[in-house]
Amino acid sequence: MNIFCNFAMSNMEELWSHQLARHHEKYVIPCIKIALKVFSFMANIGALCIIVGAVLEFGFVLTERLKDELHLVYFWAWNMFLIERIGHLLLTEHGKRKSAFNFLGWSINGLLILTLIPIFVDFFNIDDRSGLINILANRGVYLLILFLISSIELSSTVITSMGRKTNPALTLAVSFMFIILVGSGILLMPRCIQPGVHLSWIDSLFTATSAVCVTGLTTIDVPSTFTSFGQLVIIVLIQVGGLGMMTITSFFALFFMGNTSIYSQMLVRDMVSSKSLASLWSTLLNIFGFTAFLELAGAICIFLNIHDTIGLDLKQELFFSVFHSISAFCNAGFSNYHDGMSAPVLMTGHHCWLYIILALLIILGGIGYPVLVNLKTIVTKRAKVIWQWLNGRRYASLSIPNLYDLNTKIVLKTTTALLVSGTVLIALFEWDNTFADLRIHEKLTQAFFNAVSPRTAGFISIDLNSMCLQSIIIYTLLMWIGGASQSTAGGVKVNAFAIAILNIKAILRGSNRVEFAGREVATDSIRRANAVVIVSVVVLSFFVFLVTLTDPNLPLKAIAFECVSAFSTVGSSLGITSQLQDASKALLVVLMFIGRVGVVTLAQSLLRQYKNQEYYKLPQDSIIIS
């Protein structure tokens, strides 16, 4: 009898446990998931509120009442962060707790603990002799901690949304649009604008677009319009635009999150042209490492060249060096110096090395990160072999075949050809024209600098209106071609230009394939290159036509030059930028955006993509050509 009762009780307990499990899975878990989503949503709203509040505090002079009201907003957002973290720690399922206890989670937890320390110390009346509590209780430090938490929260949201099979091209376009709008709003802040200067919204939008799209065209004079803080905002926008908003966000999010979805990792891989998921993290590190190292080295070299020679104090010299190093490497062409690179003190003050340093930074920024990574690999392997050879391993061969990939060969050879031919032609046409008053080494330096700058930095060291027509045509062609793919440069890219030329060569020679350096170029690359070249010409022609309608009194040559400069994100101008109507400025804003995102990329983000075409094949037929 006892055995029967025990058996019945065990069956009842098992049945009851099973019913509870079903009830928990059917009713409790969905409620927990909804609650966690609500917590995350409120935390993101709080993060946006903190970022907006920080912009208001640092950009405007606020009354004490407004500061108190903002403090209430910060306190509400802080509570949202706290609730969100506690909710994830308590309610996340046991099998999925890894995401709640990853580096992202513990980073936010640690920052929240820092904000809790002053509260506990004040509540328990703890005597703080180190002064650490006073630092943590400081409003600025408190806001900085909340700003870091907000950045991490929003980055995690972005990388999570990328895992929901969003359109990569649309994601890239929206990221640039977002930072442009934010940047234009920040530049309108009183602390960014010089006293007594009025900056219209269209001019602010134009400047922000030019900075994010690393163009350099401006409708206003940067040093006389913006304060040091405003110029700092511009250089931050240039850096974000040069690296790419999604590259920065992905690096930040992957660093904190670690275990993101496979789809989001593949999306980031395609954006940064990584060859595999395994090399994704190293590719991102290389991008940031190259940028930091080259910009720092460039700033040091610029500082050593201009120190005590151009009438600036030490602080201004340091800012000048950093500003121009970032602007040159990102191919932006912005200058915070009056008259820019055409200032007489720079042109006639024995500063040839300054122009060479800027030109080298422009070239390194314009050849693309994949090429830089490939060159780094080559240098590393050759250094290793030489080291082995010097240490007595005579069997080690100093020649290592197949180190340069096809993309690197095309970029380096095409870039070299364009730079050499551009330098020679500009020197030939301008030797006794705009370079007439310069010495021989200064003429050669300026010829080289003005062959590099159109691709696609836009620094102007001479009056372009004084150049002969042939030089303007060469300048325009160099602007249209631009730099390399996956670089800070614009234009149709030397990759696409080279492939289009190789395709024409193959057609003329009767070959049915495009070859270069012992390799056959993929059909998809040929099709994309032809599309980029043709669509760019169509887009430029259309915008030139529109600007002639909005500004019919301006010369056609200057309008065409301005449109090519905007599309190729160069920043050079024949002096009509400040004379444009607001409608023309808006058209150039759109053109700069198209040029930075990429005309084909933008079209792919807007048009419906065909799928599953590999499952069928239509009959082929020929079209009569020529």
XYZ file of C-alpha atoms in Angstrom:
626
model
C 0.000 0.000 0.000
C 2.835 2.406 0.896
C 4.581 1.518 -2.356
C 1.410 2.304 -4.313
C 0.946 5.642 -2.494
C 4.550 6.618 -3.091
C 4.233 5.719 -6.785
C 1.018 7.759 -7.087
C 2.587 10.718 -5.297
C 5.647 10.630 -7.545
C 3.411 10.537 -10.642
C 1.375 13.446 -9.324
C 4.540 15.444 -8.616
C 5.904 14.700 -12.069
C 2.595 15.681 -13.692
C 2.404 18.842 -11.583
C 6.001 19.709 -12.455
C 5.274 19.167 -16.141
C 2.171 21.382 -15.931
C 4.158 24.095 -14.171
C 6.873 23.905 -16.843
C 4.266 24.242 -19.613
C 2.582 27.110 -17.794
C 5.948 28.806 -17.274
C 6.915 28.404 -20.921
C 3.513 29.524 -22.224
C 2.801 32.483 -19.961
C 5.801 33.490 -17.854
C 8.626 33.424 -20.419
C 6.760 35.616 -22.990
C 6.044 38.143 -20.228
C 9.710 38.121 -19.201
C 10.803 38.675 -22.806
C 8.375 41.579 -23.182
C 9.599 43.066 -19.900
C 13.242 42.811 -20.997
C 12.409 44.467 -24.322
C 10.599 47.277 -22.490
C 13.580 47.735 -20.151
C 15.979 47.898 -23.121
C 13.709 50.328 -24.982
C 13.470 52.655 -21.978
C 17.236 52.439 -21.475
C 17.779 53.483 -25.101
C 15.361 56.396 -24.671
C 17.352 57.382 -21.577
C 20.599 57.127 -23.555
C 19.266 59.472 -26.237
C 18.070 61.917 -23.566
C 21.522 61.957 -21.958
C 23.281 62.582 -25.280
C 20.883 65.425 -26.098
C 21.329 66.826 -22.587
C 25.120 66.672 -22.881
C 24.955 68.559 -26.185
C 22.761 71.237 -24.573
C 25.068 71.599 -21.568
C 28.293 71.891 -23.530
C 26.890 73.854 -26.458
C 24.669 76.413 -24.770
C 24.881 78.679 -21.754
C 22.100 77.334 -19.514
C 20.379 78.874 -16.511
C 20.506 77.126 -13.152
C 16.834 76.192 -13.500
C 17.448 74.437 -16.816
C 20.448 72.644 -15.318
C 18.251 71.399 -12.462
C 15.623 70.184 -14.935
C 18.300 68.398 -16.965
C 19.555 66.803 -13.767
C 16.075 65.310 -13.267
C 16.258 63.906 -16.808
C 19.684 62.413 -16.035
C 18.343 60.894 -12.829
C 15.420 59.325 -14.718
C 17.752 57.918 -17.378
C 20.078 56.595 -14.654
C 17.121 54.766 -13.096
C 16.263 53.271 -16.500
C 19.840 51.966 -16.831
C 19.688 50.520 -13.336
C 16.325 48.823 -13.906
C 17.484 47.456 -17.257
C 20.660 45.912 -15.797
C 18.900 44.456 -12.729
C 16.139 43.100 -14.980
C 18.664 41.369 -17.260
C 20.612 39.959 -14.323
C 17.510 38.557 -12.595
C 15.161 37.626 -15.440
C 17.441 36.359 -18.206
C 17.067 32.617 -18.725
C 19.830 30.459 -17.325
C 20.860 29.181 -20.745
C 21.098 32.710 -22.180
C 22.841 34.441 -19.310
C 26.121 34.634 -21.210
C 24.911 37.764 -22.996
C 23.924 39.359 -19.691
C 27.329 38.683 -18.164
C 29.569 39.518 -21.140
C 32.027 42.392 -21.314
C 29.242 44.731 -22.403
C 27.136 43.894 -19.357
C 29.970 44.141 -16.877
C 31.158 47.430 -18.410
C 27.743 49.000 -17.813
C 27.526 47.388 -14.372
C 30.922 48.801 -13.410
C 30.032 52.301 -14.596
C 26.722 52.169 -12.711
C 28.546 51.082 -9.553
C 30.738 54.193 -9.868
C 27.594 56.342 -9.824
C 26.274 54.431 -6.797
C 29.394 54.933 -4.671
C 28.675 58.601 -3.718
C 25.093 57.623 -2.778
C 26.246 54.841 -0.442
C 28.969 57.028 1.069
C 26.469 59.801 1.752
C 23.855 57.374 3.127
C 26.246 55.662 5.562
C 28.150 58.889 6.405
C 31.500 57.377 5.411
C 34.466 59.720 5.841
C 36.254 60.042 2.508
C 39.791 61.334 2.963
C 41.058 60.445 -0.524
C 38.739 62.867 -2.325
C 37.651 60.153 -4.784
C 34.012 60.582 -3.808
C 34.156 64.296 -4.567
C 35.445 63.454 -8.046
C 32.696 60.878 -8.679
C 30.058 63.272 -7.320
C 31.202 66.023 -9.696
C 28.497 66.885 -12.238
C 30.882 66.706 -15.173
C 32.260 63.287 -14.180
C 28.735 62.027 -13.471
C 27.602 63.175 -16.920
C 30.683 61.624 -18.552
C 29.923 58.236 -16.965
C 26.295 58.428 -18.113
C 27.471 59.432 -21.585
C 29.722 56.345 -21.766
C 26.855 54.117 -20.660
C 24.620 55.722 -23.287
C 27.201 55.158 -26.035
C 27.552 51.477 -25.101
C 23.773 51.001 -24.956
C 23.181 52.598 -28.364
C 26.098 50.715 -29.960
C 24.733 47.405 -28.697
C 21.318 48.329 -30.111
C 22.846 49.135 -33.512
C 24.837 45.905 -33.710
C 21.764 43.926 -32.579
C 19.584 45.543 -35.249
C 22.251 44.651 -37.810
C 21.627 41.024 -36.897
C 18.028 41.290 -38.089
C 18.925 41.056 -41.772
C 18.737 44.743 -42.554
C 19.803 46.049 -45.949
C 23.590 46.698 -45.657
C 23.557 49.525 -48.208
C 20.590 51.194 -46.500
C 22.263 50.827 -43.090
C 25.390 52.536 -44.428
C 23.411 55.382 -46.008
C 21.281 55.961 -42.909
C 24.363 56.027 -40.666
C 25.913 58.839 -42.735
C 22.620 60.718 -42.843
C 22.224 60.449 -39.070
C 25.671 61.802 -38.250
C 25.226 64.640 -40.785
C 21.987 65.786 -39.156
C 23.474 65.526 -35.667
C 26.601 67.388 -36.770
C 24.618 70.200 -38.405
C 22.672 70.664 -35.176
C 25.821 70.749 -33.050
C 27.493 73.329 -35.310
C 24.558 75.693 -34.686
C 25.307 75.779 -30.956
C 26.411 79.223 -29.676
C 29.694 77.849 -28.330
C 30.613 76.647 -31.815
C 30.104 80.026 -33.526
C 32.253 83.119 -33.181
C 30.573 86.050 -31.363
C 28.620 88.272 -33.710
C 28.584 85.717 -36.529
C 25.286 84.420 -37.924
C 25.242 80.889 -39.329
C 22.148 79.794 -41.246
C 20.841 76.247 -41.037
C 21.618 75.518 -44.705
C 25.230 76.659 -44.207
C 25.485 74.495 -41.090
C 24.043 71.509 -42.968
C 26.390 72.181 -45.883
C 29.444 72.317 -43.584
C 28.426 69.198 -41.655
C 27.794 67.285 -44.893
C 31.109 68.448 -46.294
C 32.903 67.322 -43.112
C 31.196 63.927 -42.772
C 31.534 63.253 -46.497
C 35.188 64.420 -46.206
C 34.689 66.890 -49.035
C 36.049 70.244 -47.885
C 33.648 72.536 -49.744
C 32.478 75.365 -47.507
C 30.115 78.255 -48.016
C 31.724 80.124 -45.115
C 35.253 80.791 -43.830
C 35.959 78.158 -41.177
C 38.399 80.022 -38.854
C 36.387 83.267 -38.849
C 33.007 81.512 -38.404
C 33.716 78.769 -35.866
C 35.349 78.891 -32.459
C 37.992 76.389 -31.386
C 35.200 74.174 -30.077
C 33.352 74.436 -33.393
C 36.529 73.529 -35.280
C 36.966 70.564 -32.923
C 33.438 69.432 -33.816
C 34.332 69.683 -37.520
C 37.459 67.572 -37.114
C 35.481 64.946 -35.151
C 32.918 64.856 -37.973
C 35.764 64.457 -40.482
C 37.247 61.578 -38.482
C 33.880 59.848 -38.157
C 33.187 60.361 -41.854
C 36.638 59.169 -42.872
C 36.489 55.971 -40.856
C 32.789 55.434 -41.496
C 30.081 55.578 -38.850
C 29.306 51.859 -39.144
C 32.996 50.945 -38.845
C 33.288 52.908 -35.596
C 29.997 51.592 -34.214
C 30.825 48.020 -35.200
C 34.257 48.230 -33.593
C 32.770 49.677 -30.415
C 29.936 47.158 -30.271
C 32.038 44.107 -31.183
C 34.608 45.130 -28.561
C 32.001 45.214 -25.822
C 29.582 42.537 -27.014
C 31.961 39.929 -28.398
C 29.358 37.266 -29.224
C 27.254 38.980 -31.886
C 25.126 37.159 -34.426
C 26.749 35.602 -37.473
C 24.691 37.810 -39.794
C 25.797 41.044 -38.094
C 29.418 39.906 -38.255
C 29.033 39.120 -41.966
C 27.491 42.563 -42.494
C 30.441 44.274 -40.802
C 32.842 42.034 -42.733
C 31.372 43.216 -46.056
C 31.496 46.866 -44.969
C 35.198 46.750 -44.085
C 36.154 44.272 -46.849
C 37.467 41.633 -44.468
C 38.272 38.343 -46.194
C 36.714 36.144 -43.496
C 34.890 36.283 -40.171
C 38.042 35.012 -38.470
C 39.960 38.106 -39.648
C 37.119 40.572 -38.925
C 38.428 41.684 -35.553
C 42.001 42.019 -36.831
C 40.733 44.032 -39.823
C 38.936 46.487 -37.548
C 42.030 46.756 -35.341
C 44.184 47.392 -38.411
C 41.844 50.154 -39.602
C 41.966 51.971 -36.278
C 45.667 51.224 -35.788
C 46.695 52.577 -39.194
C 44.519 55.661 -38.722
C 45.870 56.492 -35.263
C 49.519 55.830 -36.153
C 49.581 57.716 -39.465
C 47.599 60.700 -38.171
C 49.814 60.973 -35.088
C 52.993 60.686 -37.167
C 51.636 63.282 -39.605
C 50.749 65.693 -36.782
C 54.255 65.407 -35.305
C 55.908 66.038 -38.682
C 53.641 69.032 -39.388
C 54.358 70.505 -35.944
C 58.132 70.185 -36.422
C 57.836 71.976 -39.755
C 55.675 74.934 -38.668
C 56.966 75.477 -35.118
C 57.723 79.181 -34.517
C 57.325 80.044 -38.210
C 53.682 80.943 -38.932
C 52.786 83.274 -36.068
C 50.879 80.845 -33.810
C 51.413 80.088 -30.131
C 52.211 76.542 -28.954
C 48.587 75.548 -28.315
C 47.497 76.834 -31.723
C 50.418 75.071 -33.435
C 49.448 71.750 -31.854
C 45.814 72.186 -32.903
C 46.905 73.245 -36.416
C 49.053 70.104 -36.700
C 46.381 67.693 -35.498
C 43.627 69.378 -37.522
C 45.553 69.262 -40.809
C 46.893 65.746 -40.228
C 43.375 64.360 -39.743
C 42.003 66.488 -42.571
C 44.745 65.285 -44.961
C 44.612 61.585 -44.062
C 40.822 61.591 -44.296
C 41.104 63.425 -47.639
C 38.835 66.167 -46.301
C 40.692 69.322 -47.367
C 39.458 71.462 -44.464
C 41.862 74.037 -43.042
C 41.520 76.106 -39.871
C 44.186 78.560 -41.019
C 43.276 81.839 -42.699
C 43.672 81.445 -46.492
C 44.410 77.748 -45.937
C 47.348 76.233 -47.819
C 47.474 79.251 -50.119
C 48.531 81.562 -47.264
C 51.612 83.589 -48.316
C 53.480 82.649 -45.123
C 53.208 78.984 -46.156
C 53.801 79.444 -49.886
C 56.867 81.673 -49.547
C 58.065 80.672 -46.099
C 60.194 77.665 -47.080
C 57.484 75.176 -46.077
C 57.908 72.739 -48.957
C 58.074 69.843 -46.512
C 54.639 70.780 -45.145
C 53.098 70.264 -48.601
C 54.998 66.990 -49.049
C 53.826 65.710 -45.630
C 50.217 66.595 -46.443
C 50.541 64.959 -49.879
C 51.886 61.724 -48.351
C 49.035 61.664 -45.813
C 46.533 62.179 -48.639
C 48.075 59.318 -50.635
C 48.136 56.933 -47.655
C 44.542 57.761 -46.786
C 43.478 57.446 -50.415
C 44.946 54.048 -51.319
C 42.540 52.227 -48.998
C 42.790 50.120 -45.853
C 42.908 46.767 -47.721
C 46.047 47.973 -49.529
C 47.597 49.205 -46.271
C 46.877 45.852 -44.605
C 48.405 44.011 -47.575
C 51.499 46.246 -47.464
C 51.813 45.648 -43.732
C 51.715 41.891 -44.325
C 54.383 42.196 -47.025
C 56.678 44.296 -44.820
C 56.203 41.919 -41.877
C 57.012 38.811 -43.922
C 60.026 40.378 -45.616
C 61.362 41.647 -42.280
C 60.976 38.166 -40.821
C 62.833 36.540 -43.737
C 65.632 39.147 -43.612
C 65.965 38.591 -39.854
C 66.259 34.831 -40.393
C 68.813 35.391 -43.158
C 70.915 37.697 -40.975
C 70.857 35.151 -38.157
C 72.621 32.557 -40.256
C 69.681 30.794 -41.893
C 71.131 31.134 -45.373
C 68.551 28.755 -46.779
C 65.870 31.419 -46.325
C 64.980 32.995 -49.669
C 64.785 36.775 -49.734
C 62.206 36.715 -52.527
C 58.666 35.804 -51.502
C 56.261 35.326 -54.432
C 52.551 36.253 -54.560
C 52.610 38.731 -51.678
C 50.759 41.480 -53.538
C 47.102 40.679 -54.158
C 45.413 41.810 -57.373
C 43.611 44.753 -55.739
C 46.888 46.108 -54.334
C 48.632 45.834 -57.713
C 45.836 47.658 -59.526
C 45.601 50.429 -56.919
C 49.341 51.055 -56.625
C 50.069 50.981 -60.362
C 47.069 53.151 -61.291
C 47.753 55.611 -58.467
C 51.412 55.900 -59.433
C 50.520 56.464 -63.094
C 47.980 59.181 -62.208
C 50.339 60.959 -59.795
C 53.316 60.944 -62.160
C 51.310 62.035 -65.208
C 49.384 64.631 -63.173
C 52.576 66.111 -61.711
C 54.317 66.291 -65.087
C 51.338 67.826 -66.906
C 50.545 70.416 -64.204
C 54.212 71.393 -64.001
C 54.325 71.691 -67.803
C 51.246 73.914 -68.086
C 51.773 76.029 -64.937
C 55.576 76.381 -64.878
C 55.515 79.909 -66.263
C 51.932 80.638 -65.252
C 50.837 80.247 -61.611
C 54.286 78.893 -60.586
C 56.161 81.742 -62.271
C 57.254 83.481 -59.051
C 58.403 80.273 -57.336
C 61.851 78.691 -57.291
C 62.472 75.377 -59.060
C 62.092 73.126 -56.005
C 58.953 75.051 -54.975
C 57.504 74.622 -58.484
C 58.109 70.866 -58.356
C 56.616 70.665 -54.865
C 53.505 72.586 -55.885
C 53.097 70.522 -59.051
C 53.229 67.318 -56.996
C 50.918 68.713 -54.314
C 48.361 69.871 -56.888
C 48.432 66.468 -58.577
C 47.774 64.755 -55.235
C 45.222 67.158 -53.773
C 42.465 66.531 -56.362
C 42.494 62.825 -55.314
C 40.442 63.742 -53.244
C 41.606 66.132 -50.543
C 40.877 69.505 -52.104
C 43.580 71.552 -50.383
C 44.152 74.617 -52.531
C 47.604 76.197 -52.580
C 47.176 78.305 -55.726
C 44.348 80.312 -57.248
C 42.560 77.805 -59.484
C 41.023 80.607 -61.523
C 44.550 81.581 -62.602
C 45.297 78.105 -63.943
C 45.118 77.523 -67.676
C 42.183 75.612 -69.139
C 44.274 72.493 -69.753
C 45.241 72.308 -66.064
C 41.587 72.716 -65.036
C 40.657 69.777 -67.292
C 43.415 67.633 -65.746
C 42.303 68.749 -62.283
C 38.692 67.792 -63.068
C 39.679 64.380 -64.429
C 41.791 63.617 -61.334
C 38.865 64.662 -59.110
C 36.443 62.427 -60.983
C 38.734 59.373 -60.723
C 39.488 59.955 -57.025
C 41.214 57.463 -54.729
C 40.889 53.759 -54.027
C 37.925 51.738 -52.801
C 37.565 51.251 -49.027
C 39.556 54.426 -48.433
C 38.819 57.913 -47.151
C 38.826 59.213 -50.733
C 35.903 59.748 -53.112
C 35.436 59.712 -56.869
C 34.577 56.727 -59.031
C 37.714 55.113 -57.492
C 40.910 54.063 -59.231
C 39.803 50.415 -58.953
C 36.692 51.004 -61.077
C 38.541 53.329 -63.468
C 41.350 50.813 -64.021
C 38.943 47.897 -64.570
C 36.898 49.967 -67.043
C 40.068 50.824 -69.000
C 41.201 47.161 -68.935
C 37.752 46.118 -70.171
C 37.973 48.572 -73.092
C 41.454 47.268 -73.878
C 40.192 43.650 -73.858
C 37.311 44.565 -76.206
C 39.582 46.387 -78.626
C 41.978 43.422 -78.710
C 39.151 40.928 -79.239
C 39.640 39.141 -75.900
C 36.624 37.676 -74.073
C 38.158 38.153 -70.636
C 39.846 40.967 -68.692
C 43.332 40.137 -67.453
C 45.829 41.958 -65.259
C 49.115 40.832 -63.698
C 48.518 37.194 -64.565
C 45.004 37.119 -63.122
C 41.546 37.188 -64.688
C 39.272 39.866 -63.249
C 35.938 38.530 -61.987
C 32.872 39.296 -64.119
C 31.056 40.848 -61.163
C 33.922 43.334 -60.653
C 33.792 44.321 -64.335
C 30.026 44.842 -64.243
C 30.221 46.962 -61.074
C 33.101 49.036 -62.452
C 31.218 49.797 -65.682
C 28.073 50.635 -63.699
C 29.942 53.030 -61.397
C 31.615 54.860 -64.288
C 28.455 55.218 -66.384
C 26.106 56.106 -63.509
C 28.574 58.689 -62.161
C 28.606 60.495 -65.513
C 24.790 60.416 -65.672
C 24.405 61.697 -62.089
C 26.955 64.468 -62.590
C 25.312 65.604 -65.823
C 21.910 65.667 -64.139
C 23.114 67.755 -61.180
C 25.067 70.147 -63.392
C 21.842 70.699 -65.323
C 19.873 71.344 -62.103
C 22.428 73.808 -60.716
C 22.372 75.742 -64.004
C 18.618 76.136 -63.458
C 18.968 77.388 -59.855
C 22.040 79.563 -60.589
C 21.805 80.504 -64.286
C 24.145 83.507 -63.926
C 27.185 81.456 -62.895
C 29.654 80.154 -65.531
C 29.074 76.599 -66.745
C 32.761 75.728 -66.244
C 32.617 76.742 -62.584
C 29.322 74.879 -62.019
C 30.627 71.675 -63.622
C 33.852 71.929 -61.598
C 31.852 72.481 -58.388
C 29.599 69.481 -59.032
C 32.514 67.163 -59.809
C 34.260 68.411 -56.676
C 31.164 67.733 -54.553
C 30.478 64.303 -56.065
C 34.123 63.228 -55.731
C 34.291 64.681 -52.170
C 37.253 66.866 -53.139
C 36.462 70.350 -51.888
C 38.217 72.364 -54.593
C 36.303 75.254 -56.104
C 36.626 78.004 -58.664
C 35.299 80.433 -56.069
C 31.525 80.190 -56.553
C 30.584 78.166 -53.430
C 29.678 81.217 -51.342
C 27.697 82.683 -54.273
C 25.352 79.703 -54.631
C 21.639 80.015 -53.917
C 20.183 77.912 -51.107
C 18.634 75.551 -53.663
C 22.060 74.975 -55.254
C 23.603 74.418 -51.832
C 20.945 71.786 -51.122
C 21.712 70.089 -54.456
C 25.426 69.976 -53.614
C 24.590 68.556 -50.159
C 22.753 65.698 -51.882
C 25.608 65.274 -54.367
C 28.222 65.108 -51.582
C 26.123 62.509 -49.791
C 25.770 60.420 -52.971
C 29.502 60.673 -53.609
C 30.472 59.577 -50.100
C 28.025 56.699 -49.743
C 28.619 55.568 -53.329
C 26.210 55.966 -56.192
C 25.777 52.206 -56.731
C 25.559 51.518 -52.983
C 22.887 54.176 -52.560
C 20.914 52.833 -55.522
C 21.056 49.324 -54.068
C 19.683 50.629 -50.763
C 16.667 52.168 -52.510
C 15.846 49.579 -55.191
C 14.373 46.134 -54.661
C 17.053 43.485 -55.046
C 16.494 40.415 -57.230
C 16.963 37.091 -55.459
C 17.154 33.445 -56.427
C 18.030 34.225 -60.060
C 20.497 31.333 -60.001
C 17.554 28.899 -60.075
C 16.698 29.730 -63.693
C 18.400 30.911 -66.870
C 16.859 32.801 -69.771
C 17.789 32.249 -73.435
C 20.610 34.521 -74.583
C 20.478 36.780 -77.611
C 22.840 39.333 -79.115
C 22.412 43.092 -79.561
C 24.056 44.887 -82.478
C 26.756 47.170 -81.049
C 28.737 49.513 -83.389
